[in-house]
Amino acid sequence: MLSNTQSYADSPDGTGDRPVATPIVEMSGISISFPGVKALQNVAFRLFPGEVHSLMGENGAGKSTLIKALTGVYTIDSGSIRVAGNDVLFSGPGEAQNAGIATVYQEVNLVTNLTVAENIMLGREPRRFGMIDWRAMRKHSRKVLADLNLDIDPGSLLESHSIAVQQLVAIARAVDINAQVLVLDEPTSSLDAREVGELFTIIRKIRDSGVAILFVSHFLDQVYEISDRLTVLRNGELVSEHLVHDLPRIDLISKMIGKDLAALDELEEGTKREATERVSGGAFLHAEGVGKTGSIKPYDLEIHPGEVVGLAGLLGSGRTELARLLYGADKNDSGAITIKGEPVKLRSPRIALDNKIAFASEDRKAEGLIGDLTVRANIVLAMQSERGWLRQIPRKQQDELAEKYIKALDIRPTNPEALVRNLSGGNQQKVLLARWLITEPKLLILDEPTRGIDIGAKAQIQKLVASLSDEGMAVVYISAELEEVLRLSHRIGIMRDRVKIAEIVNQGVTVNDIMETIAAEAGQPA
Amino acid sequence: MTTTLQPAIGPEAPSKKRSLKRFERYSPIAATVVLLIVMLAFGGIRYDNFLSGQALLDLFNKNSYLFVLAIGMTFVILTGGIDLSVGAVMAMGTVIAAQLLSKGWSPALVIPVVLVISTVLGLLVGLMIDKFKIQPFIATLAAMFLARGLSLMITDRQIAITDTFFQKMNLTHINLWETTTNTRRGVRVSDVYTTWSVVIALLILVIAFVVLHYTRFGRTVYAIGGGESSANLMGLAVARTKISVYAISGLCSGLAGILYSFYTASGDPIVGVGYELNAIAAVVIGGTLLAGGAGYVLGSVLGVITLSVIYAYKDFDGGLNTGWTRVMIGALVLLFIVLQRVLVARRK
């Protein structure tokens, strides 16, 4: 199974120099757009036989889109894909598979209601006289599983096995179709440390047999452990390609996050915060050991009135998950939260609202704004729901409120009857902010409030956050842009791999300090 | 990392436990078998001749068309779909057959025509479901009204069939063995028989079993029920398979129509109202998950026999009416849905 792909036995140990070979996969000038989004723009990517190549980038960078272009799930708008020297244009996953590209997706994409053997061989079952030969199928599966050191009964149902084993069965299927290219999209996200170790042993074994492996993970430690080469994407564009040992982590992170901040800094002169101690007078909210299994490890957090607490970390580090617990959007299964000294169970957003906690979601389209309603209707929405729907806010009062906030936040167009979906991203964000500000929250949680909006609007939102905190509002500020977090926050919680690994007072802290903390090897003191 | 999953790699259970676990998936069908035995035993104790050879064979003789409907329905439900049109398509089959025969067409032509029309109708329903992403419930509901309406447009009353072949299929008994029964008037010797319709239904059962378990198409049916998007990402022919199961269900409905017109020697536009629900009930009682992906065509046949036993109670007992049989079927369906829930929950 593993032996009949072309071999590069001359590659010394699989970690150092790649053989001078032609790439098995060559993608160039790839562009894909969805309505309103340019998911990929002119991206090039290559993959050599016998290497593990990691695809890196923040959320929305285009990793998944690129993988799906390669595996035939999406069709490309322009560009070319060459596999083993031939131009290809796949119209479905089946065709990509026939061309030797096998994919294991993040959520195990097998059918758990059938046996292990079937999951390995489905669509390629051995047949005798036109009928499936079950004995040959089990025999063959047993051999494939043995090659991967997996001792499980091929006749057992897939659902009787742990996710980790299912993941390995998916890999067994991929290997068994004589794949020349194996795509592993976040294969480790549901595995524990020991299982990851086992998986890596298998990946190395497959790689050494000459298969090209495309690996995606948001765990930096794992990427550095297993990869030979990596390609960085940002905002749907190619940033660069490197050999792993040529690229220190800190450079990788800055490439992933990007620096378009010089322009912003000029607008920002006035808002740079001093790390004043605003801890007098007791915390507004105190969380102790709050966590949720499978979502975020227990953390402690204290937020004082008038304080901005920033959360920094890469995508998937648990920033949003932490915030969702504070808003009752998810229920914590450990720890306790007190608000102004009173213990509170934040079981639902409703209860959080009653306690004057507001949450502006990172996904403003899906979880926040209603595009087909007017600016006015969106602004009064939260207030109306707080009053109850039977006590309609009088139209006159609605108009006044809308007017006031459109002016205060400089929402354009200034017409309160404009439909929200026709507004730019930055203005939509302001409408969302206005909605929560009307309810006069004591704690405002902002998840990526400036993502995907232009620099001017960004600066306005940052200034607004600063002035709100000066007026005594507590703010939790989540952003992938470290500069932004640094500029606004009094204290910064640093997240990695769903753990809050450090909390620092923002005094003389630089972006580099935070990056180093994030990049530090797991286990080392931050 | 403090969480420990079960030992992921390496021997995870002694082999004895393993082999037991393999049979766990048959537990719903085992429940059906147990239920059926209990019901038959109850009938045998309570009613004379309930378990006599002919009474048992009549469980098949009287419901051959329902077997075929349930077999077709099993394909659809295994993919996670549903087909509400089967009763109406069956009625359409009887009407088209009777009408064409009355015009002097040969049965050798009429039967293929009925089968082709019902298959094409199923194919169109499948195309609607796959290409336009219409809910199977809605698409087959539309097909149900269409088929029923067409039947009523052809004729609004029953048409008798005088064709000799159909008459022969109606009346011919396949005698299996002789039996003696003691009646008040003395000992009577009679033949225990079955019909050609039952033979056809059993043939369909064998074909369906082989297709579902020994062809790639059949395994794809199961895979789609297990997870349609997974099956698609595994490179299986999801669209073609999904469309095909509705065509198969249409074909089975048409065949059920032919069998029904053998049985009654007539075509009737209002026959089969609610039979789709009987077929679904039989599939569910037979242990097939309504969500798809798990179940056996043999189970569906056991489900039909279970329904037949309930009807036989009514025939043997003058005190029971159709209302009672429906309550009984409802209770059984409920029981099996709850049982499935419990089994699924325990597995998780």
Tab-separated table of C-alpha atoms in Angstrom, chain B:
chain	number	residue	atom	x	y	z
B	1	MET	CA	-3.868	16.994	28.751
B	2	THR	CA	-5.562	15.260	31.600
B	3	THR	CA	-8.466	13.817	29.709
B	4	THR	CA	-7.913	10.221	28.799
B	5	LEU	CA	-9.913	8.637	26.063
B	6	GLN	CA	-10.198	4.886	26.070
B	7	PRO	CA	-6.970	3.215	25.068
B	8	ALA	CA	-6.806	4.343	21.507
B	9	ILE	CA	-4.404	1.927	20.036
B	10	GLY	CA	-3.578	-1.616	20.865
B	11	PRO	CA	-5.845	-4.372	22.020
B	12	GLU	CA	-8.811	-2.615	23.530
B	13	ALA	CA	-10.987	-5.505	24.564
B	14	PRO	CA	-10.676	-9.245	24.936
B	15	SER	CA	-11.767	-10.948	21.756
B	16	LYS	CA	-14.724	-12.620	23.439
B	17	LYS	CA	-16.333	-9.304	24.213
B	18	ARG	CA	-15.618	-8.202	20.685
B	19	SER	CA	-17.579	-10.996	19.071
B	20	LEU	CA	-20.550	-10.237	21.336
B	21	LYS	CA	-20.434	-6.592	20.444
B	22	ARG	CA	-20.711	-7.522	16.809
B	23	PHE	CA	-24.217	-8.820	17.369
B	24	GLU	CA	-25.387	-5.726	19.188
B	25	ARG	CA	-26.426	-4.129	15.900
B	26	TYR	CA	-29.012	-6.866	15.401
B	27	SER	CA	-30.801	-6.061	18.657
B	28	PRO	CA	-33.717	-4.095	17.089
B	29	ILE	CA	-34.478	-6.957	14.698
B	30	ALA	CA	-34.216	-9.423	17.592
B	31	ALA	CA	-36.820	-7.357	19.414
B	32	THR	CA	-39.111	-7.670	16.378
B	33	VAL	CA	-38.665	-11.447	16.304
B	34	VAL	CA	-39.449	-11.750	20.023
B	35	LEU	CA	-42.520	-9.555	19.652
B	36	LEU	CA	-43.744	-11.579	16.708
B	37	ILE	CA	-43.352	-14.876	18.572
B	38	VAL	CA	-45.219	-13.475	21.576
B	39	MET	CA	-48.037	-12.202	19.374
B	40	LEU	CA	-48.340	-15.497	17.517
B	41	ALA	CA	-48.349	-17.452	20.785
B	42	PHE	CA	-51.026	-15.158	22.174
B	43	GLY	CA	-53.188	-15.686	19.083
B	44	GLY	CA	-52.618	-19.450	19.218
B	45	ILE	CA	-53.783	-19.649	22.815
B	46	ARG	CA	-56.731	-17.379	22.355
B	47	TYR	CA	-58.138	-18.422	18.973
B	48	ASP	CA	-58.693	-21.875	17.449
B	49	ASN	CA	-56.698	-22.636	14.309
B	50	PHE	CA	-54.773	-19.355	14.633
B	51	LEU	CA	-51.529	-21.241	14.208
B	52	SER	CA	-52.802	-23.715	11.613
B	53	GLY	CA	-50.730	-23.916	8.444
B	54	GLN	CA	-53.236	-22.103	6.276
B	55	ALA	CA	-53.757	-19.281	8.771
B	56	LEU	CA	-50.005	-18.723	8.925
B	57	LEU	CA	-49.693	-18.744	5.132
B	58	ASP	CA	-52.598	-16.337	4.890
B	59	LEU	CA	-50.464	-13.823	6.777
B	60	PHE	CA	-48.506	-13.711	3.507
B	61	ASN	CA	-51.307	-14.416	1.012
B	62	LYS	CA	-53.442	-11.487	2.072
B	63	ASN	CA	-50.663	-8.910	2.213
B	64	SER	CA	-48.259	-9.733	-0.614
B	65	TYR	CA	-48.521	-6.177	-1.977
B	66	LEU	CA	-47.684	-4.703	1.424
B	67	PHE	CA	-44.458	-6.733	1.491
B	68	VAL	CA	-43.397	-5.202	-1.803
B	69	LEU	CA	-44.319	-1.681	-0.659
B	70	ALA	CA	-42.357	-2.102	2.568
B	71	ILE	CA	-39.310	-3.437	0.712
B	72	GLY	CA	-39.261	-0.372	-1.555
B	73	MET	CA	-39.820	1.896	1.441
B	74	THR	CA	-36.849	0.312	3.228
B	75	PHE	CA	-34.459	1.538	0.524
B	76	VAL	CA	-35.776	5.081	0.882
B	77	ILE	CA	-35.776	5.141	4.677
B	78	LEU	CA	-32.247	3.670	4.815
B	79	THR	CA	-31.007	6.788	3.020
B	80	GLY	CA	-32.808	8.923	5.589
B	81	GLY	CA	-35.664	9.827	3.239
B	82	ILE	CA	-39.351	8.998	3.188
B	83	ASP	CA	-41.822	8.163	0.421
B	84	LEU	CA	-45.426	9.158	1.019
B	85	SER	CA	-46.516	8.392	-2.548
B	86	VAL	CA	-46.410	4.581	-2.466
B	87	GLY	CA	-50.110	3.973	-1.699
B	88	ALA	CA	-51.265	6.367	-4.427
B	89	VAL	CA	-48.780	5.013	-6.973
B	90	MET	CA	-50.010	1.523	-6.183
B	91	ALA	CA	-53.597	2.627	-6.852
B	92	MET	CA	-52.469	4.236	-10.076
B	93	GLY	CA	-50.892	0.919	-11.047
B	94	THR	CA	-54.147	-0.984	-10.522
B	95	VAL	CA	-56.138	1.574	-12.503
B	96	ILE	CA	-53.733	1.755	-15.435
B	97	ALA	CA	-53.604	-2.053	-15.577
B	98	ALA	CA	-57.410	-2.425	-15.454
B	99	GLN	CA	-58.001	0.318	-18.000
B	100	LEU	CA	-55.482	-0.996	-20.519
B	101	LEU	CA	-56.700	-4.578	-20.079
B	102	SER	CA	-60.296	-3.467	-20.661
B	103	LYS	CA	-59.097	-1.887	-23.916
B	104	GLY	CA	-57.897	-5.331	-24.925
B	105	TRP	CA	-54.141	-4.887	-24.303
B	106	SER	CA	-52.129	-8.015	-23.612
B	107	PRO	CA	-51.000	-8.552	-20.006
B	108	ALA	CA	-47.474	-9.118	-21.376
B	109	LEU	CA	-47.537	-5.456	-22.408
B	110	VAL	CA	-49.655	-4.035	-19.586
B	111	ILE	CA	-47.439	-5.179	-16.735
B	112	PRO	CA	-44.205	-3.665	-18.141
B	113	VAL	CA	-46.053	-0.423	-18.937
B	114	VAL	CA	-47.297	-0.097	-15.343
B	115	LEU	CA	-43.836	-0.830	-13.963
B	116	VAL	CA	-42.155	1.676	-16.282
B	117	ILE	CA	-44.646	4.456	-15.488
B	118	SER	CA	-44.314	4.020	-11.728
B	119	THR	CA	-40.528	3.819	-11.955
B	120	VAL	CA	-40.356	6.991	-14.024
B	121	LEU	CA	-42.571	8.782	-11.523
B	122	GLY	CA	-40.233	7.690	-8.711
B	123	LEU	CA	-37.259	8.801	-10.788
B	124	LEU	CA	-38.751	12.269	-11.237
B	125	VAL	CA	-39.405	12.530	-7.506
B	126	GLY	CA	-35.798	11.517	-6.843
B	127	LEU	CA	-34.527	14.123	-9.293
B	128	MET	CA	-36.623	16.807	-7.595
B	129	ILE	CA	-35.245	15.830	-4.204
B	130	ASP	CA	-31.645	15.715	-5.357
B	131	LYS	CA	-31.404	18.565	-7.850
B	132	PHE	CA	-33.674	21.106	-6.200
B	133	LYS	CA	-32.966	20.070	-2.616
B	134	ILE	CA	-36.659	19.616	-1.881
B	135	GLN	CA	-37.546	17.808	1.334
B	136	PRO	CA	-38.469	14.173	0.544
B	137	PHE	CA	-41.614	14.660	2.630
B	138	ILE	CA	-42.827	17.479	0.372
B	139	ALA	CA	-41.717	16.005	-2.951
B	140	THR	CA	-43.368	12.651	-2.284
B	141	LEU	CA	-46.462	14.357	-0.864
B	142	ALA	CA	-46.797	16.144	-4.209
B	143	ALA	CA	-46.271	12.840	-6.032
B	144	MET	CA	-48.959	11.266	-3.840
B	145	PHE	CA	-51.540	13.870	-4.880
B	146	LEU	CA	-50.439	13.623	-8.503
B	147	ALA	CA	-50.706	9.831	-8.639
B	148	ARG	CA	-54.042	9.783	-6.829
B	149	GLY	CA	-55.381	12.530	-9.050
B	150	LEU	CA	-54.277	10.769	-12.227
B	151	SER	CA	-55.951	7.557	-11.073
B	152	LEU	CA	-59.202	9.405	-10.471
B	153	MET	CA	-58.920	11.132	-13.853
B	154	ILE	CA	-58.671	7.746	-15.554
B	155	THR	CA	-61.699	6.407	-13.728
B	156	ASP	CA	-63.728	7.429	-10.713
B	157	ARG	CA	-64.962	3.938	-9.961
B	158	GLN	CA	-63.688	0.419	-9.716
B	159	ILE	CA	-62.969	-1.407	-13.024
B	160	ALA	CA	-63.305	-5.185	-12.995
B	161	ILE	CA	-60.567	-7.178	-14.695
B	162	THR	CA	-61.726	-10.084	-16.838
B	163	ASP	CA	-58.366	-10.853	-18.424
B	164	THR	CA	-57.630	-14.553	-18.168
B	165	PHE	CA	-54.049	-14.169	-16.970
B	166	PHE	CA	-55.048	-11.826	-14.139
B	167	GLN	CA	-57.971	-14.141	-13.285
B	168	LYS	CA	-55.573	-17.051	-13.201
B	169	MET	CA	-53.177	-15.226	-10.904
B	170	ASN	CA	-56.175	-14.377	-8.726
B	171	LEU	CA	-57.506	-17.888	-8.423
B	172	THR	CA	-54.529	-20.204	-8.791
B	173	HIS	CA	-53.450	-21.811	-5.552
B	174	ILE	CA	-50.019	-23.286	-5.198
B	175	ASN	CA	-50.820	-26.304	-3.068
B	176	LEU	CA	-48.097	-27.116	-0.605
B	177	TRP	CA	-49.404	-29.964	1.505
B	178	GLU	CA	-52.623	-31.612	2.664
B	179	THR	CA	-54.025	-31.058	6.071
B	180	THR	CA	-56.881	-32.527	8.067
B	181	THR	CA	-59.027	-30.362	10.281
B	182	ASN	CA	-61.632	-31.505	12.752
B	183	THR	CA	-64.865	-29.625	12.285
B	184	ARG	CA	-68.267	-30.223	13.841
B	185	ARG	CA	-69.378	-31.944	10.660
B	186	GLY	CA	-66.462	-34.363	10.804
B	187	VAL	CA	-62.925	-34.569	9.469
B	188	ARG	CA	-62.162	-32.405	6.482
B	189	VAL	CA	-59.176	-32.763	4.184
B	190	SER	CA	-57.944	-29.603	2.482
B	191	ASP	CA	-54.863	-28.251	0.717
B	192	VAL	CA	-52.643	-25.708	2.364
B	193	TYR	CA	-51.779	-23.212	-0.330
B	194	THR	CA	-50.012	-20.043	-1.164
B	195	THR	CA	-50.237	-17.773	-4.220
B	196	TRP	CA	-47.968	-16.643	-7.015
B	197	SER	CA	-48.081	-13.136	-5.562
B	198	VAL	CA	-46.337	-14.390	-2.430
B	199	VAL	CA	-43.696	-16.094	-4.565
B	200	ILE	CA	-43.119	-12.826	-6.430
B	201	ALA	CA	-42.897	-10.877	-3.152
B	202	LEU	CA	-40.359	-13.348	-1.749
B	203	LEU	CA	-38.343	-13.097	-4.954
B	204	ILE	CA	-38.281	-9.311	-4.570
B	205	LEU	CA	-37.140	-9.771	-0.973
B	206	VAL	CA	-34.197	-11.917	-2.057
B	207	ILE	CA	-33.223	-9.454	-4.773
B	208	ALA	CA	-33.493	-6.518	-2.349
B	209	PHE	CA	-31.370	-8.317	0.236
B	210	VAL	CA	-28.640	-9.094	-2.293
B	211	VAL	CA	-28.665	-5.561	-3.668
B	212	LEU	CA	-28.458	-3.972	-0.225
B	213	HIS	CA	-25.743	-6.223	1.157
B	214	TYR	CA	-23.699	-7.403	-1.790
B	215	THR	CA	-23.490	-4.454	-4.165
B	216	ARG	CA	-21.678	-1.127	-3.948
B	217	PHE	CA	-24.985	0.560	-4.670
B	218	GLY	CA	-26.520	-1.067	-1.592
B	219	ARG	CA	-23.647	-0.105	0.672
B	220	THR	CA	-23.848	3.455	-0.625
B	221	VAL	CA	-27.518	3.473	0.426
B	222	TYR	CA	-26.397	2.702	3.985
B	223	ALA	CA	-23.536	5.198	3.813
B	224	ILE	CA	-25.878	8.016	2.777
B	225	GLY	CA	-28.088	7.231	5.759
B	226	GLY	CA	-25.025	7.338	7.994
B	227	GLY	CA	-24.015	10.776	6.750
B	228	GLU	CA	-24.738	12.236	3.364
B	229	SER	CA	-21.954	14.802	3.326
B	230	SER	CA	-19.455	12.224	4.582
B	231	ALA	CA	-20.509	9.828	1.850
B	232	ASN	CA	-20.044	12.613	-0.671
B	233	LEU	CA	-16.583	13.461	0.635
B	234	MET	CA	-15.672	9.778	0.485
B	235	GLY	CA	-16.269	10.048	-3.246
B	236	LEU	CA	-19.366	7.838	-3.367
B	237	ALA	CA	-22.078	8.290	-6.000
B	238	VAL	CA	-24.481	10.042	-3.642
B	239	ALA	CA	-26.698	11.836	-6.150
B	240	ARG	CA	-27.209	8.801	-8.373
B	241	THR	CA	-27.965	6.576	-5.402
B	242	LYS	CA	-30.431	9.005	-3.851
B	243	ILE	CA	-32.344	9.336	-7.098
B	244	SER	CA	-32.292	5.573	-7.582
B	245	VAL	CA	-33.897	4.714	-4.238
B	246	TYR	CA	-36.994	6.733	-5.162
B	247	ALA	CA	-37.108	5.016	-8.546
B	248	ILE	CA	-36.858	1.660	-6.760
B	249	SER	CA	-39.663	2.669	-4.411
B	250	GLY	CA	-41.734	3.697	-7.443
B	251	LEU	CA	-41.021	0.381	-9.144
B	252	CYS	CA	-42.053	-1.519	-6.006
B	253	SER	CA	-45.246	0.548	-5.744
B	254	GLY	CA	-46.139	-0.266	-9.350
B	255	LEU	CA	-45.479	-3.943	-8.735
B	256	ALA	CA	-47.603	-3.771	-5.578
B	257	GLY	CA	-50.368	-2.349	-7.787
B	258	ILE	CA	-50.089	-5.342	-10.128
B	259	LEU	CA	-50.186	-7.761	-7.187
B	260	TYR	CA	-53.189	-5.928	-5.760
B	261	SER	CA	-55.058	-6.229	-9.050
B	262	PHE	CA	-54.216	-9.934	-9.121
B	263	TYR	CA	-55.656	-10.202	-5.609
B	264	THR	CA	-58.878	-8.277	-6.236
B	265	ALA	CA	-59.180	-8.754	-10.027
B	266	SER	CA	-59.938	-5.069	-10.329
B	267	GLY	CA	-58.484	-1.605	-10.674
B	268	ASP	CA	-59.550	0.857	-8.012
B	269	PRO	CA	-58.579	4.568	-7.908
B	270	ILE	CA	-59.248	4.923	-4.168
B	271	VAL	CA	-57.478	1.830	-2.979
B	272	GLY	CA	-54.321	2.064	-0.894
B	273	VAL	CA	-55.181	5.247	0.985
B	274	GLY	CA	-52.893	5.241	4.001
B	275	TYR	CA	-50.865	2.258	2.802
B	276	GLU	CA	-47.764	4.439	2.755
B	277	LEU	CA	-48.218	4.759	6.508
B	278	ASN	CA	-48.616	0.999	6.886
B	279	ALA	CA	-45.407	0.518	4.926
B	280	ILE	CA	-43.567	3.065	7.078
B	281	ALA	CA	-44.950	1.431	10.231
B	282	ALA	CA	-43.757	-1.981	9.030
B	283	VAL	CA	-40.272	-0.624	8.320
B	284	VAL	CA	-40.068	1.003	11.745
B	285	ILE	CA	-41.377	-2.069	13.567
B	286	GLY	CA	-38.813	-4.045	11.582
B	287	GLY	CA	-36.070	-2.126	13.338
B	288	THR	CA	-34.972	0.343	10.655
B	289	LEU	CA	-33.956	3.759	11.959
B	290	LEU	CA	-36.122	6.527	10.516
B	291	ALA	CA	-33.007	8.681	10.465
B	292	GLY	CA	-31.483	6.189	8.056
B	293	GLY	CA	-28.314	4.166	7.940
B	294	ALA	CA	-29.374	1.214	10.076
B	295	GLY	CA	-31.844	-1.564	9.444
B	296	TYR	CA	-32.511	-4.611	7.352
B	297	VAL	CA	-34.967	-5.393	4.589
B	298	LEU	CA	-35.671	-8.696	6.346
B	299	GLY	CA	-36.767	-6.684	9.373
B	300	SER	CA	-39.286	-4.798	7.237
B	301	VAL	CA	-40.762	-8.132	6.129
B	302	LEU	CA	-41.066	-9.161	9.776
B	303	GLY	CA	-42.733	-5.801	10.344
B	304	VAL	CA	-45.316	-6.568	7.674
B	305	ILE	CA	-45.958	-9.994	9.216
B	306	THR	CA	-46.475	-8.259	12.577
B	307	LEU	CA	-49.096	-6.022	10.992
B	308	SER	CA	-50.665	-9.080	9.345
B	309	VAL	CA	-50.946	-10.780	12.743
B	310	ILE	CA	-52.801	-7.754	14.080
B	311	TYR	CA	-55.210	-7.932	11.121
B	312	ALA	CA	-55.599	-11.670	11.750
B	313	TYR	CA	-56.638	-10.950	15.364
B	314	LYS	CA	-59.425	-8.862	13.945
B	315	ASP	CA	-60.464	-11.579	11.472
B	316	PHE	CA	-60.511	-14.256	14.163
B	317	ASP	CA	-62.257	-12.155	16.772
B	318	GLY	CA	-65.635	-10.716	15.887
B	319	GLY	CA	-65.414	-8.272	18.813
B	320	LEU	CA	-62.512	-6.298	17.327
B	321	ASN	CA	-62.857	-3.616	14.689
B	322	THR	CA	-60.460	-1.643	12.478
B	323	GLY	CA	-60.195	1.084	15.095
B	324	TRP	CA	-58.666	-1.437	17.432
B	325	THR	CA	-56.091	-2.592	14.876
B	326	ARG	CA	-54.953	0.955	14.309
B	327	VAL	CA	-54.508	1.623	18.016
B	328	MET	CA	-52.448	-1.548	18.212
B	329	ILE	CA	-50.232	-0.546	15.245
B	330	GLY	CA	-49.797	2.925	16.702
B	331	ALA	CA	-48.733	1.505	20.037
B	332	LEU	CA	-46.206	-0.807	18.380
B	333	VAL	CA	-44.682	1.949	16.260
B	334	LEU	CA	-44.346	4.092	19.372
B	335	LEU	CA	-42.771	1.201	21.253
B	336	PHE	CA	-40.184	0.653	18.533
B	337	ILE	CA	-39.322	4.327	18.151
B	338	VAL	CA	-38.713	4.503	21.909
B	339	LEU	CA	-36.668	1.306	21.720
B	340	GLN	CA	-34.513	2.785	18.949
B	341	ARG	CA	-33.960	5.942	20.983
B	342	VAL	CA	-32.848	3.899	23.971
B	343	LEU	CA	-30.502	1.772	21.873
B	344	VAL	CA	-28.993	4.780	20.157
B	345	ALA	CA	-28.607	6.618	23.462
B	346	ARG	CA	-26.912	3.629	25.062
B	347	ARG	CA	-24.461	3.315	22.219
B	348	LYS	CA	-23.346	6.918	22.550
